[in-house]
PDB file of C-alpha atoms in Angstrom:
ATOM      1  CA  MET A 944       0.000   0.000   0.000  1.00 76.00           C
ATOM      2  CA  ASN A 945       1.232   3.470  -0.845  1.00 94.00           C
ATOM      3  CA  ILE A 946       0.543   5.243   2.441  1.00 96.00           C
ATOM      4  CA  ASP A 947       0.835   8.749   0.958  1.00 97.00           C
ATOM      5  CA  LYS A 948      -1.729   7.979  -1.750  1.00 97.00           C
ATOM      6  CA  LYS A 949      -4.096   6.333   0.774  1.00 98.00           C
ATOM      7  CA  ILE A 950      -4.033   9.431   2.986  1.00 98.00           C
ATOM      8  CA  THR A 951      -4.639  11.730   0.015  1.00 98.00           C
ATOM      9  CA  ASP A 952      -7.436   9.513  -1.328  1.00 98.00           C
ATOM     10  CA  ASP A 953      -9.153   9.569   2.087  1.00 98.00           C
ATOM     11  CA  LEU A 954      -8.922  13.371   2.199  1.00 98.00           C
ATOM     12  CA  VAL A 955     -10.541  13.627  -1.237  1.00 98.00           C
ATOM     13  CA  ALA A 956     -13.186  11.000  -0.382  1.00 98.00           C
ATOM     14  CA  ASN A 957     -14.207  13.211   2.553  1.00 98.00           C
ATOM     15  CA  ASP A 958     -14.496  16.329   0.363  1.00 98.00           C
ATOM     16  CA  ILE A 959     -11.391  17.952   1.836  1.00 98.00           C
ATOM     17  CA  SER A 960     -10.437  20.363  -0.916  1.00 98.00           C
ATOM     18  CA  PHE A 961      -8.118  22.767   0.942  1.00 98.00           C
ATOM     19  CA  VAL A 962      -4.913  21.586   2.624  1.00 98.00           C
ATOM     20  CA  THR A 963      -2.137  23.635   4.108  1.00 98.00           C
ATOM     21  CA  THR A 964       1.176  22.075   5.046  1.00 98.00           C
ATOM     22  CA  VAL A 965       4.300  22.937   6.969  1.00 96.00           C
ATOM     23  CA  PRO A 966       7.384  21.086   5.705  1.00 91.00           C
ATOM     24  CA  CYS A 967       8.551  17.933   7.498  1.00 89.00           C
ATOM     25  CA  LYS A 968      10.791  15.157   6.222  1.00 88.00           C
ATOM     26  CA  GLN A 969       8.371  12.451   7.424  1.00 90.00           C
ATOM     27  CA  LEU A 970       5.455  14.128   5.647  1.00 94.00           C
ATOM     28  CA  ALA A 971       7.254  14.893   2.364  1.00 95.00           C
ATOM     29  CA  GLY A 972       5.612  12.045   0.422  1.00 96.00           C
ATOM     30  CA  VAL A 973       2.058  12.925   1.414  1.00 97.00           C
ATOM     31  CA  ILE A 974       2.747  16.625   0.804  1.00 98.00           C
ATOM     32  CA  ASP A 975       3.922  15.757  -2.741  1.00 97.00           C
ATOM     33  CA  GLU A 976       0.752  13.688  -3.329  1.00 97.00           C
ATOM     34  CA  ILE A 977      -1.420  16.577  -2.157  1.00 98.00           C
ATOM     35  CA  GLU A 978       0.489  19.130  -4.218  1.00 97.00           C
ATOM     36  CA  ASN A 979      -0.069  17.056  -7.360  1.00 97.00           C
ATOM     37  CA  HIS A 980      -3.737  16.216  -6.759  1.00 97.00           C
ATOM     38  CA  ASP A 981      -6.122  18.208  -8.947  1.00 97.00           C
ATOM     39  CA  GLN A 982      -8.994  18.097  -6.412  1.00 98.00           C
ATOM     40  CA  ILE A 983      -6.992  19.641  -3.569  1.00 98.00           C
ATOM     41  CA  PHE A 984      -5.992  23.293  -3.342  1.00 98.00           C
ATOM     42  CA  HIS A 985      -2.641  23.210  -1.522  1.00 98.00           C
ATOM     43  CA  ILE A 986      -1.149  26.245   0.198  1.00 98.00           C
ATOM     44  CA  PRO A 987       2.183  25.761   2.004  1.00 97.00           C
ATOM     45  CA  SER A 988       2.447  27.645   5.310  1.00 97.00           C
ATOM     46  CA  ASN A 989       5.459  29.113   7.056  1.00 95.00           C
ATOM     47  CA  LYS A 990       4.086  28.370  10.523  1.00 95.00           C
ATOM     48  CA  GLU A 991       1.415  26.068  11.936  1.00 96.00           C
ATOM     49  CA  ASP A 992      -0.704  28.805  13.522  1.00 96.00           C
ATOM     50  CA  GLU A 993      -0.694  30.673  10.200  1.00 97.00           C
ATOM     51  CA  GLY A 994      -1.869  27.458   8.522  1.00 98.00           C
ATOM     52  CA  MET A 995      -4.733  27.145  10.991  1.00 98.00           C
ATOM     53  CA  GLY A 996      -5.807  30.677  10.122  1.00 98.00           C
ATOM     54  CA  LEU A 997      -5.798  29.728   6.436  1.00 98.00           C
ATOM     55  CA  CYS A 998      -7.899  26.657   7.248  1.00 98.00           C
ATOM     56  CA  ALA A 999     -10.373  28.807   9.195  1.00 98.00           C
ATOM     57  CA  GLY A1000     -10.744  31.092   6.178  1.00 98.00           C
ATOM     58  CA  ALA A1001     -11.241  28.115   3.873  1.00 98.00           C
ATOM     59  CA  TRP A1002     -13.944  26.711   6.217  1.00 98.00           C
ATOM     60  CA  MET A1003     -15.740  30.074   6.354  1.00 97.00           C
ATOM     61  CA  GLY A1004     -15.523  30.162   2.558  1.00 98.00           C
ATOM     62  CA  GLY A1005     -17.301  26.823   2.232  1.00 98.00           C
ATOM     63  CA  LYS A1006     -14.316  24.477   1.859  1.00 98.00           C
ATOM     64  CA  ARG A1007     -13.383  21.497   4.012  1.00 98.00           C
ATOM     65  CA  PRO A1008      -9.816  22.096   5.220  1.00 98.00           C
ATOM     66  CA  ALA A1009      -7.001  20.056   6.761  1.00 98.00           C
ATOM     67  CA  ILE A1010      -3.536  20.892   8.041  1.00 98.00           C
ATOM     68  CA  ILE A1011      -0.427  18.728   7.845  1.00 98.00           C
ATOM     69  CA  MET A1012       2.298  19.646  10.341  1.00 97.00           C
ATOM     70  CA  GLN A1013       4.852  18.538  12.958  1.00 95.00           C
ATOM     71  CA  ASN A1014       4.060  18.120  16.635  1.00 95.00           C
ATOM     72  CA  THR A1015       7.009  20.304  17.597  1.00 91.00           C
ATOM     73  CA  ALA A1016       4.892  23.403  16.900  1.00 91.00           C
ATOM     74  CA  ILE A1017       1.830  22.373  18.910  1.00 92.00           C
ATOM     75  CA  GLY A1018       2.854  24.919  21.514  1.00 91.00           C
ATOM     76  CA  VAL A1019       2.589  27.864  19.123  1.00 93.00           C
ATOM     77  CA  THR A1020      -0.863  26.748  17.940  1.00 96.00           C
ATOM     78  CA  ILE A1021      -2.594  26.667  21.345  1.00 96.00           C
ATOM     79  CA  ASN A1022      -4.005  30.204  21.126  1.00 97.00           C
ATOM     80  CA  THR A1023      -5.224  29.736  17.548  1.00 97.00           C
ATOM     81  CA  LEU A1024      -6.796  26.396  18.394  1.00 98.00           C
ATOM     82  CA  ALA A1025      -8.623  27.770  21.442  1.00 98.00           C
ATOM     83  CA  THR A1026      -9.704  31.235  20.282  1.00 97.00           C
ATOM     84  CA  LEU A1027     -10.434  30.484  16.632  1.00 98.00           C
ATOM     85  CA  ILE A1028     -10.836  26.810  15.755  1.00 98.00           C
ATOM     86  CA  GLN A1029     -12.531  25.615  18.962  1.00 98.00           C
ATOM     87  CA  TYR A1030     -14.407  28.811  19.808  1.00 98.00           C
ATOM     88  CA  TYR A1031     -16.084  28.891  16.405  1.00 98.00           C
ATOM     89  CA  ARG A1032     -16.545  25.081  16.322  1.00 98.00           C
ATOM     90  CA  MET A1033     -14.550  24.554  13.173  1.00 98.00           C
ATOM     91  CA  PRO A1034     -13.682  21.013  12.152  1.00 98.00           C
ATOM     92  CA  LEU A1035      -9.973  20.656  11.483  1.00 98.00           C
ATOM     93  CA  PRO A1036      -8.229  17.366  10.794  1.00 98.00           C
ATOM     94  CA  MET A1037      -4.595  17.782  11.823  1.00 98.00           C
ATOM     95  CA  LEU A1038      -2.263  15.143  10.366  1.00 98.00           C
ATOM     96  CA  ILE A1039       0.775  15.506  12.602  1.00 97.00           C
ATOM     97  CA  SER A1040       4.184  13.896  12.340  1.00 95.00           C
ATOM     98  CA  TYR A1041       4.934  12.819  15.910  1.00 95.00           C
ATOM     99  CA  ARG A1042       8.612  13.665  16.163  1.00 91.00           C
ATOM    100  CA  GLY A1043      10.598  12.751  19.271  1.00 87.00           C
ATOM    101  CA  GLU A1044       9.207   9.250  19.728  1.00 85.00           C
ATOM    102  CA  LEU A1045      10.938   5.891  19.321  1.00 82.00           C
ATOM    103  CA  ARG A1046      13.526   5.817  16.510  1.00 81.00           C
ATOM    104  CA  GLU A1047      13.870   9.630  16.554  1.00 82.00           C
ATOM    105  CA  PRO A1048      17.461  10.558  15.600  1.00 83.00           C
ATOM    106  CA  VAL A1049      17.262  14.241  16.659  1.00 84.00           C
ATOM    107  CA  ALA A1050      17.506  14.701  20.432  1.00 86.00           C
ATOM    108  CA  CYS A1051      15.886  18.157  20.582  1.00 85.00           C
ATOM    109  CA  GLN A1052      12.662  16.720  19.076  1.00 87.00           C
ATOM    110  CA  VAL A1053      12.125  14.617  22.218  1.00 88.00           C
ATOM    111  CA  GLU A1054      11.278  17.563  24.469  1.00 89.00           C
ATOM    112  CA  MET A1055       8.114  18.522  22.584  1.00 89.00           C
ATOM    113  CA  ALA A1056       7.089  14.883  22.164  1.00 91.00           C
ATOM    114  CA  VAL A1057       6.956  14.624  25.948  1.00 92.00           C
ATOM    115  CA  HIS A1058       4.296  17.376  26.006  1.00 94.00           C
ATOM    116  CA  THR A1059       2.330  16.764  22.786  1.00 96.00           C
ATOM    117  CA  LYS A1060      -0.347  14.359  24.019  1.00 96.00           C
ATOM    118  CA  ALA A1061      -0.788  16.230  27.306  1.00 96.00           C
ATOM    119  CA  LEU A1062      -1.334  19.553  25.509  1.00 97.00           C
ATOM    120  CA  LEU A1063      -3.868  18.002  23.138  1.00 97.00           C
ATOM    121  CA  ALA A1064      -5.639  16.342  26.075  1.00 98.00           C
ATOM    122  CA  GLN A1065      -5.708  19.630  28.013  1.00 97.00           C
ATOM    123  CA  MET A1066      -7.367  21.229  24.977  1.00 97.00           C
ATOM    124  CA  ASN A1067      -9.908  18.349  24.809  1.00 98.00           C
ATOM    125  CA  ILE A1068      -8.856  17.574  21.249  1.00 98.00           C
ATOM    126  CA  PRO A1069      -9.587  13.976  20.225  1.00 98.00           C
ATOM    127  CA  THR A1070      -6.232  12.386  19.431  1.00 98.00           C
ATOM    128  CA  TYR A1071      -5.368   9.245  17.492  1.00 98.00           C
ATOM    129  CA  HIS A1072      -1.867   7.759  17.329  1.00 97.00           C
ATOM    130  CA  PHE A1073      -0.890   5.909  14.144  1.00 97.00           C
ATOM    131  CA  HIS A1074       1.982   3.586  15.012  1.00 94.00           C
ATOM    132  CA  LYS A1075       1.599   0.910  12.317  1.00 94.00           C
ATOM    133  CA  GLN A1076       0.821   1.523   8.652  1.00 94.00           C
ATOM    134  CA  SER A1077      -2.374  -0.515   9.017  1.00 96.00           C
ATOM    135  CA  ASP A1078      -3.639   2.193  11.409  1.00 97.00           C
ATOM    136  CA  VAL A1079      -4.289   4.367   8.335  1.00 97.00           C
ATOM    137  CA  GLU A1080      -7.430   2.293   7.767  1.00 97.00           C
ATOM    138  CA  GLU A1081      -9.043   4.395  10.544  1.00 98.00           C
ATOM    139  CA  LEU A1082      -8.377   7.698   8.784  1.00 98.00           C
ATOM    140  CA  ASP A1083     -11.621   7.738   6.797  1.00 98.00           C
ATOM    141  CA  MET A1084     -13.694   7.289   9.991  1.00 98.00           C
ATOM    142  CA  ILE A1085     -11.649   9.946  11.821  1.00 98.00           C
ATOM    143  CA  LEU A1086     -12.222  12.446   9.025  1.00 98.00           C
ATOM    144  CA  LYS A1087     -15.959  11.750   9.042  1.00 98.00           C
ATOM    145  CA  TYR A1088     -15.958  12.210  12.835  1.00 98.00           C
ATOM    146  CA  THR A1089     -14.252  15.623  12.799  1.00 98.00           C
ATOM    147  CA  PHE A1090     -16.758  17.046  10.298  1.00 98.00           C
ATOM    148  CA  MET A1091     -19.718  15.438  12.067  1.00 98.00           C
ATOM    149  CA  CYS A1092     -18.870  16.989  15.445  1.00 97.00           C
ATOM    150  CA  ASN A1093     -17.213  20.224  14.221  1.00 97.00           C
ATOM    151  CA  LYS A1094     -14.064  19.719  16.264  1.00 97.00           C
ATOM    152  CA  PRO A1095     -10.361  19.697  15.564  1.00 98.00           C
ATOM    153  CA  VAL A1096      -8.890  16.198  15.623  1.00 98.00           C
ATOM    154  CA  ALA A1097      -5.212  15.261  15.911  1.00 98.00           C
ATOM    155  CA  ILE A1098      -3.787  12.264  14.069  1.00 98.00           C
ATOM    156  CA  LEU A1099      -0.273  11.638  15.368  1.00 97.00           C
ATOM    157  CA  THR A1100       1.920   9.649  12.974  1.00 96.00           C
ATOM    158  CA  ASP A1101       5.199   8.418  14.437  1.00 93.00           C
ATOM    159  CA  ALA A1102       8.429   7.199  12.826  1.00 90.00           C
ATOM    160  CA  ASN A1103       7.284   3.577  12.875  1.00 90.00           C
ATOM    161  CA  PHE A1104       4.177   4.548  10.885  1.00 93.00           C
ATOM    162  CA  TRP A1105       6.327   6.266   8.247  1.00 89.00           C
ATOM    163  CA  GLY A1106       8.871   3.427   8.165  1.00 84.00           C
ATOM    164  CA  GLY A1107      11.600   5.015  10.259  1.00 73.00           C
ATOM    165  CA  TYR A1108      14.348   7.376   9.256  1.00 66.00           C
ATOM    166  CA  GLY A1109      16.161   5.102   6.844  1.00 57.00           C
ATOM    167  CA  ASP A1110      17.363   2.926   9.723  1.00 52.00           C
ATOM    168  CA  GLN A1111      15.516  -0.158   8.500  1.00 42.00           C
TER     169      GLN A1111
END
């Protein structure tokens, strides 16, 4: 299974037509798939909170948005999540590379990983952790859920999900 294509196909199947991304090595393949898909309008973002603002505008303009980002910037998104996305009950699927977990080669990534799930829990954001590639089979149901309940949802994807960092 091509995991990047499966993710993109699930986004399209759920009428997600606006995606913003912040670069990440783990997410490069899915970002390329999204960039090349003719049913998705892709806008790269410089920062995650900026991307959430773009997604809010897309939602208010009648589009179904998603953001693809790293967990290391969860801290800078807290205000945007609380005062914009949650306050106005906007659905926002957040596909997040979960850096700093097992097999992480960059030590500084670990510090934010320690706080990621706790911050999401404190914000009452439903969070799913994809550890094995077969976990992607839940993505379609998660996307349906976020638009049904008008809530942001975090999908954490760790190094094992993406196949490691070339250490296999």
